[in-house]
PDB file of C-alpha atoms in Angstrom:
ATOM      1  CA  UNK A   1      59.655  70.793 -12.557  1.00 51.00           C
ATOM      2  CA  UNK A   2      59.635  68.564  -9.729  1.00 49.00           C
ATOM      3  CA  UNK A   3      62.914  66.370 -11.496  1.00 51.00           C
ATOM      4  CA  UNK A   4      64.506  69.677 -11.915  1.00 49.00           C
ATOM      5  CA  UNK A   5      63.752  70.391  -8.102  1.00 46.00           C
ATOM      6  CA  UNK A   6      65.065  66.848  -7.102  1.00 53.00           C
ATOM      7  CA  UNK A   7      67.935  66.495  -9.169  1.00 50.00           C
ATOM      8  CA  UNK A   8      69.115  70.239  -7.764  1.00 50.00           C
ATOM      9  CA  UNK A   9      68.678  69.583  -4.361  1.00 50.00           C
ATOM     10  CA  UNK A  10      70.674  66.243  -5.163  1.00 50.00           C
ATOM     11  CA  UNK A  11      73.423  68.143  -6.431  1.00 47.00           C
ATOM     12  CA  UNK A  12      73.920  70.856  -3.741  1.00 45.00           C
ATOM     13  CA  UNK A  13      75.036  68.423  -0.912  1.00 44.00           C
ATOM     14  CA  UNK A  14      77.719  67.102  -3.868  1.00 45.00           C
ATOM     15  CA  UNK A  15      79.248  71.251  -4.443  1.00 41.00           C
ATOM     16  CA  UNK A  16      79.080  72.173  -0.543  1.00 40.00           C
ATOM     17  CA  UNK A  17      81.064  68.527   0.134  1.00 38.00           C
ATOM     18  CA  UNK A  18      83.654  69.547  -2.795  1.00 40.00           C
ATOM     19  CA  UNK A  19      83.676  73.031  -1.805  1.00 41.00           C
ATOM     20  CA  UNK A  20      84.945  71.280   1.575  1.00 43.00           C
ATOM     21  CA  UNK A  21      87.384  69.093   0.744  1.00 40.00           C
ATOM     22  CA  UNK A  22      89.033  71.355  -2.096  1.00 41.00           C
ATOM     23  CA  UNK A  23      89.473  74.504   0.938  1.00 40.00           C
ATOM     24  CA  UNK A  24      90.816  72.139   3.576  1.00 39.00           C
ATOM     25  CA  UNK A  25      92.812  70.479   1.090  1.00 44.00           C
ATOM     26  CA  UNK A  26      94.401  73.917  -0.137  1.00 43.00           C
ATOM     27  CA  UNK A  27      94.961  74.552   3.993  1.00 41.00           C
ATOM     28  CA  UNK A  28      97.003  71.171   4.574  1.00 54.00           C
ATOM     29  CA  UNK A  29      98.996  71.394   1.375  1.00 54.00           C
ATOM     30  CA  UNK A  30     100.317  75.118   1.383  1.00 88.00           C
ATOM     31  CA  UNK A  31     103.581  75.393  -0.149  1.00 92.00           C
ATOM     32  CA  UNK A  32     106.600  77.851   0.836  1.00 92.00           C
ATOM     33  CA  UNK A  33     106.147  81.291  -0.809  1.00 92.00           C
ATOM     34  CA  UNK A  34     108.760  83.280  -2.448  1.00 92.00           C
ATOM     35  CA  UNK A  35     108.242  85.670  -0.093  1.00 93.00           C
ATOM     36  CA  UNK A  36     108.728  83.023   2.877  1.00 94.00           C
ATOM     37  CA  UNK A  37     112.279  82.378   1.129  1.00 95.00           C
ATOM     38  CA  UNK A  38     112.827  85.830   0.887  1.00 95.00           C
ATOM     39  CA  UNK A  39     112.577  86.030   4.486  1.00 94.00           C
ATOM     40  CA  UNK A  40     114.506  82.498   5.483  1.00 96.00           C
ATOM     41  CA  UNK A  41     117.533  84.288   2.791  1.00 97.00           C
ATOM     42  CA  UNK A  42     118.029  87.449   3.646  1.00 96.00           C
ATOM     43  CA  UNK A  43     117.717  86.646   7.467  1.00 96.00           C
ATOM     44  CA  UNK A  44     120.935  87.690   9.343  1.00 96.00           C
ATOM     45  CA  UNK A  45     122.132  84.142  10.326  1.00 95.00           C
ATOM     46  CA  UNK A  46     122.048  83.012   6.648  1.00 97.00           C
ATOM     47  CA  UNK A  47     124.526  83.317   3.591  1.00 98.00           C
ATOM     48  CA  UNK A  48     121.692  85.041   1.442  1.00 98.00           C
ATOM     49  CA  UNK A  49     123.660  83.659  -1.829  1.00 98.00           C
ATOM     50  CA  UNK A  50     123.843  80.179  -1.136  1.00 98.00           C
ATOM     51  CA  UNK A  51     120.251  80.144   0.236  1.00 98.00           C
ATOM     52  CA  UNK A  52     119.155  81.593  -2.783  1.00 97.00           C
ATOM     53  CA  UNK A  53     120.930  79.255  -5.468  1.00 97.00           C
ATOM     54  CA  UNK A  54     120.151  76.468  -2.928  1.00 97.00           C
ATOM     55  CA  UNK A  55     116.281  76.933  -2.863  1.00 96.00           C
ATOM     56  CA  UNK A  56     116.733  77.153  -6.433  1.00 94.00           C
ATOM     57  CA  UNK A  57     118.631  73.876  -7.253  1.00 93.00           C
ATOM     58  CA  UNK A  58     116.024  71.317  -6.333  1.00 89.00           C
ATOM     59  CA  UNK A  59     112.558  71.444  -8.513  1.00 89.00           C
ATOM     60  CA  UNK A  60     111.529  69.201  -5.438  1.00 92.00           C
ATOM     61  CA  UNK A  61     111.729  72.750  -2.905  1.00 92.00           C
ATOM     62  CA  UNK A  62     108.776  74.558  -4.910  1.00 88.00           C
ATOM     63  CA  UNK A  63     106.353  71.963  -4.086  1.00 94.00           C
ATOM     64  CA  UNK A  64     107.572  71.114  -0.140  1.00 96.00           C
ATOM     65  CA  UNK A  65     105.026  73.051   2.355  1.00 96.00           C
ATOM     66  CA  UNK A  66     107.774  74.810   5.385  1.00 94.00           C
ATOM     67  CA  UNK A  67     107.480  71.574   7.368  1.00 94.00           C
ATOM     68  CA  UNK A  68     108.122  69.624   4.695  1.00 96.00           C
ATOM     69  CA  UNK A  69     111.319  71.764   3.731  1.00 97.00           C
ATOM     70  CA  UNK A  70     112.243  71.350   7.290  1.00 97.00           C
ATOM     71  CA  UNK A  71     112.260  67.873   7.014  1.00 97.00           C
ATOM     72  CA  UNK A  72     114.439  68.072   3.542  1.00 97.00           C
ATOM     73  CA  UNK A  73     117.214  69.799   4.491  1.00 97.00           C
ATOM     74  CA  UNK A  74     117.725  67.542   7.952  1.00 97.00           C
ATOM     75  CA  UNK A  75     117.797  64.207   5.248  1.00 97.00           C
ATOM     76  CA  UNK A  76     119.918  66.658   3.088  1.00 97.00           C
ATOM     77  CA  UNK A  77     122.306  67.807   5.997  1.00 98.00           C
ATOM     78  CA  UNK A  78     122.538  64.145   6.708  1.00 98.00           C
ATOM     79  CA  UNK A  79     123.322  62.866   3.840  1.00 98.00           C
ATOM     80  CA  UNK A  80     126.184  65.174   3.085  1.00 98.00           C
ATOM     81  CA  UNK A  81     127.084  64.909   6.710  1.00 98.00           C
ATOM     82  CA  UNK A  82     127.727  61.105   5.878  1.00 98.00           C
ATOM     83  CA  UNK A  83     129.421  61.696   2.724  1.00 98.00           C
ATOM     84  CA  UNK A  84     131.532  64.023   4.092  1.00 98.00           C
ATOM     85  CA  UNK A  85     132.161  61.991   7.581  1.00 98.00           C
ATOM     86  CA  UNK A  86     133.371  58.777   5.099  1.00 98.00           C
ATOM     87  CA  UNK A  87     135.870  60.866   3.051  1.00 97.00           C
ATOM     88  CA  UNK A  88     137.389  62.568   6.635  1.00 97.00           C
ATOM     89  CA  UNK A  89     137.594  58.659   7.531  1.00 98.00           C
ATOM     90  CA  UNK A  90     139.069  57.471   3.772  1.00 97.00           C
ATOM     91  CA  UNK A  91     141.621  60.816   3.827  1.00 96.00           C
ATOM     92  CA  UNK A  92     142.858  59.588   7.682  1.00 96.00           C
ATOM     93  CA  UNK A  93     143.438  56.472   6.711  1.00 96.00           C
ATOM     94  CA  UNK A  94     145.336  57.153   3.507  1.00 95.00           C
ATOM     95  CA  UNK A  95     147.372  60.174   4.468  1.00 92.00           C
ATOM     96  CA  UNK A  96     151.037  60.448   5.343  1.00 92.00           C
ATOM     97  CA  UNK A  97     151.299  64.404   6.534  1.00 91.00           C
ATOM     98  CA  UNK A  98     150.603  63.709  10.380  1.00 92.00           C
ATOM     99  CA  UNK A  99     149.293  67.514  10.488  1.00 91.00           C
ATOM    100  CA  UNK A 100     146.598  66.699   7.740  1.00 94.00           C
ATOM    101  CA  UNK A 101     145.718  63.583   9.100  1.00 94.00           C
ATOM    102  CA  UNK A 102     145.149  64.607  12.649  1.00 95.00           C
ATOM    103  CA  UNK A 103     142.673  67.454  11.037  1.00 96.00           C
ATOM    104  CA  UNK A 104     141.210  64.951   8.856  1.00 96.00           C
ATOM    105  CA  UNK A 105     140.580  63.120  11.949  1.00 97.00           C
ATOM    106  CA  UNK A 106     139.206  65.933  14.326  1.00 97.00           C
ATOM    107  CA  UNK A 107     136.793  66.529  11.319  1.00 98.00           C
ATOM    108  CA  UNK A 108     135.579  62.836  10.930  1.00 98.00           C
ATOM    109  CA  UNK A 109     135.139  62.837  14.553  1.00 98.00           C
ATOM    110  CA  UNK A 110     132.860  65.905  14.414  1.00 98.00           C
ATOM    111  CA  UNK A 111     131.166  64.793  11.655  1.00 98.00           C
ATOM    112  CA  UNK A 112     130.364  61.689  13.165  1.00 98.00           C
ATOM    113  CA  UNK A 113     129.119  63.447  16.459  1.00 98.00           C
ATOM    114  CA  UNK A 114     126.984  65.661  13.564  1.00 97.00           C
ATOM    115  CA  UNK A 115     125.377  62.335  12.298  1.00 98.00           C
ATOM    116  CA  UNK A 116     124.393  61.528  15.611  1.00 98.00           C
ATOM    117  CA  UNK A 117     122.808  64.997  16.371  1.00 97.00           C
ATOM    118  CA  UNK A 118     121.279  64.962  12.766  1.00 97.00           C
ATOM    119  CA  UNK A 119     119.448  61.436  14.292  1.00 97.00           C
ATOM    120  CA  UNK A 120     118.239  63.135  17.096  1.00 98.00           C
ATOM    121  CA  UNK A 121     116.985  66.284  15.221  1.00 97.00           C
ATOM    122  CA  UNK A 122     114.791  64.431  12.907  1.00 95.00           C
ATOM    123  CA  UNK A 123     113.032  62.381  15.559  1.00 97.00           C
ATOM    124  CA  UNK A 124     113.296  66.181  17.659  1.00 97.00           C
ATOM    125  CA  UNK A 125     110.990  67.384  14.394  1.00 96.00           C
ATOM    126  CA  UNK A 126     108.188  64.286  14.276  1.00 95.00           C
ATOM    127  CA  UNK A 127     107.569  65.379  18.053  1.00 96.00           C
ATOM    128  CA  UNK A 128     108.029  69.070  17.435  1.00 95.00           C
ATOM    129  CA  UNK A 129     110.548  69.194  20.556  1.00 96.00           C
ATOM    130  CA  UNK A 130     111.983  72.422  19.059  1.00 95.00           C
ATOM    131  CA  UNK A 131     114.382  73.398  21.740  1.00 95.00           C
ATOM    132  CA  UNK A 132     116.128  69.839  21.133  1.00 97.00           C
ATOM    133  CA  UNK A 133     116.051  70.547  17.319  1.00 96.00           C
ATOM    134  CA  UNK A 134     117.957  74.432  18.129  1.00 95.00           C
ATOM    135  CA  UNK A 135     120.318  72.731  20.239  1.00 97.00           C
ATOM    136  CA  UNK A 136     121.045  69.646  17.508  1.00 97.00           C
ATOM    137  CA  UNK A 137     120.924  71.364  14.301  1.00 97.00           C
ATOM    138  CA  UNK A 138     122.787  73.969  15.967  1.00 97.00           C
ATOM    139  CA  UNK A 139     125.901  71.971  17.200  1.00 97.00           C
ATOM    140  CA  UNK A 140     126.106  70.428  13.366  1.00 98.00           C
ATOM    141  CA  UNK A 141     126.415  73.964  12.474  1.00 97.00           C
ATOM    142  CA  UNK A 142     129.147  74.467  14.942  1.00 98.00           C
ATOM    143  CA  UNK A 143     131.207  71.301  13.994  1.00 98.00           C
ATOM    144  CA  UNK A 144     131.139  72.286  10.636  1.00 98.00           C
ATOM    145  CA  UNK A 145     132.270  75.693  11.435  1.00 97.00           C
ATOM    146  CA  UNK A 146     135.175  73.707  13.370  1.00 98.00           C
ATOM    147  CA  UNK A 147     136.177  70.890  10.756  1.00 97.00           C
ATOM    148  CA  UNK A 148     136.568  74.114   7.856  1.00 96.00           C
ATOM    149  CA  UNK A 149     138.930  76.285  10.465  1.00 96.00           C
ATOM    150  CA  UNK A 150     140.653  72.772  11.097  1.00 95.00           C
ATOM    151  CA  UNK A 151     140.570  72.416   7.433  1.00 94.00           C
ATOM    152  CA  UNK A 152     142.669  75.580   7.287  1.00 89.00           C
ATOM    153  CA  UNK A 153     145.868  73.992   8.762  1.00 85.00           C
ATOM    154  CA  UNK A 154     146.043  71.273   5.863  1.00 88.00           C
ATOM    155  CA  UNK A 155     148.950  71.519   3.679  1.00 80.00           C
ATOM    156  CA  UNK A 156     146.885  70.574   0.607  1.00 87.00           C
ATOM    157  CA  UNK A 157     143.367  71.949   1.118  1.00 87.00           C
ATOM    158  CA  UNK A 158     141.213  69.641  -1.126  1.00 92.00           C
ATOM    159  CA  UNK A 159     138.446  72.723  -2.369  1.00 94.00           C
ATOM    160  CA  UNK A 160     135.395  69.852  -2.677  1.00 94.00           C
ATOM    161  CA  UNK A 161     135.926  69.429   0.914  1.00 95.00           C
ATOM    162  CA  UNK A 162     135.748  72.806   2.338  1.00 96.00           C
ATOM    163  CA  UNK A 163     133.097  73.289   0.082  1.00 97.00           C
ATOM    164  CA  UNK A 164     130.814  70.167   1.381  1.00 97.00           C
ATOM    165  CA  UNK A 165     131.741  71.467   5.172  1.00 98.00           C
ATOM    166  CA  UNK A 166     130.372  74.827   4.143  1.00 98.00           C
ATOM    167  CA  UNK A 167     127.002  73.474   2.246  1.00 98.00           C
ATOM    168  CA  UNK A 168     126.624  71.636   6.041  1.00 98.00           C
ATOM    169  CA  UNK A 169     127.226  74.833   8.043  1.00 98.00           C
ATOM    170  CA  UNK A 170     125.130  77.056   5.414  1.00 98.00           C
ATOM    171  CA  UNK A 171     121.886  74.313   5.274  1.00 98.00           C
ATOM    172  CA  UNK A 172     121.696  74.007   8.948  1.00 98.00           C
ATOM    173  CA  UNK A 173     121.641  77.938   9.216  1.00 98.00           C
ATOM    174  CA  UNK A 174     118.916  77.729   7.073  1.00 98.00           C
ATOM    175  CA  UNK A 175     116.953  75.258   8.975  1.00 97.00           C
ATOM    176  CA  UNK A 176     117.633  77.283  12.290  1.00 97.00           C
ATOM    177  CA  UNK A 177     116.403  80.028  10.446  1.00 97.00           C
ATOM    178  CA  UNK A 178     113.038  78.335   9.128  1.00 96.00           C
ATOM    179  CA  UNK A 179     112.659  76.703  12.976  1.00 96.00           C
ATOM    180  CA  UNK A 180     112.838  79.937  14.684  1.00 95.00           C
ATOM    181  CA  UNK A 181     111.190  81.909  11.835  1.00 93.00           C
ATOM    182  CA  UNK A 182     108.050  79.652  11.545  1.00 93.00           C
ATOM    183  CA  UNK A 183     107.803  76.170  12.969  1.00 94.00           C
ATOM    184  CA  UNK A 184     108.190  77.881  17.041  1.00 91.00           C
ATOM    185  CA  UNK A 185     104.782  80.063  17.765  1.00 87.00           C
ATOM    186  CA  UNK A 186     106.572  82.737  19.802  1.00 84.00           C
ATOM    187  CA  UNK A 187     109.104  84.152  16.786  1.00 77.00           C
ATOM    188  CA  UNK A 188     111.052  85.940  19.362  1.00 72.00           C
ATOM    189  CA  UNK A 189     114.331  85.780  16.927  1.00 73.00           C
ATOM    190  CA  UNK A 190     112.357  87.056  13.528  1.00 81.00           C
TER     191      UNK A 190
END
């Protein structure tokens, strides 16, 4: 009796320690809900379609928690803001049509000016300065706008291009969307 006793007041200490590590460990690592997407997709500043197949097209997305998903699509805005900024620079270089090669231009310049504001956004989200993030993301959203109705005056429109410009505009929608929809405390835009 008294080894029974022991051994179960031994082992409660052990269930009420797992019970509180396994709760604040479900609180820390909460991942975005369909119904959270729902929400970031069919919000008015967002092309529901491409949010939808977007959230879809990376396995990675299920398991990201909505700061963490913050954090992807900067890196992913960035990356494709590169990309993009390299072929504008590649396309200026190489072209003979003046007109398309002073829009190729504009549009490398913008996108450079994007890869700058993508720099400061990301550093903007580690100190959760969110009216620099608005302003950042935002103005990548707004060159990319620019560079696809500059893209409009090119002789040849090259369709990978203006659709890379729009995955830019449409991700950093959807980041302005998840920053005013859930990373700010007053939601005065949801």
């Amino acid at each position: 009796m008294v080894a029974y006793v022991k051994n179960s007041f031994l082992l409660a200490p052990i269930v009420v320690l797992l019970l509180f590590v396994v709760s604040s460990y479900a609180k820390i690592s909460t991942k975005v809900t369909t119904s959270e997407i729902r929400g970031i997709c069919t919000h008015k500043d967002v092309n529901a379609s491409f949010c939808y197949e977007f959230m879809k097209s990376s396995p990675q997305i299920a398991t990201l928690d909505i700061s963490d998903l913050a954090k992807f699509l900067i890196n992913y805005d960035f990356q494709k803001t590169l990309d993009l900024m390299k072929h504008f620079q590649s396309l200026t270089n190489s072209t003979t049509d003046r007109s398309s090669k002073d829009s190729y231009k504009i549009c490398s310049d913008l996108f450079s000016l994007g890869i700058h504001s993508l720099e400061i956004a990301f550093k903007a989200l580690t100190t959760n300065d969110y009216d620099t993030l608005n302003r950042t993301v935002g103005n990548m959203s707004d060159y990319a706008e620019d560079c696809g109705s500059e893209l409009s005056s090119v002789i040849k429109p090259i369709p990978q291009l203006l659709k890379g410009v729009s995955i830019v505009q449409n991700v950093s929608d959807i980041f302005l969307v998840i920053l005013e929809c859930f990373l700010r405390k007053e939601k005065t835009l949801c």
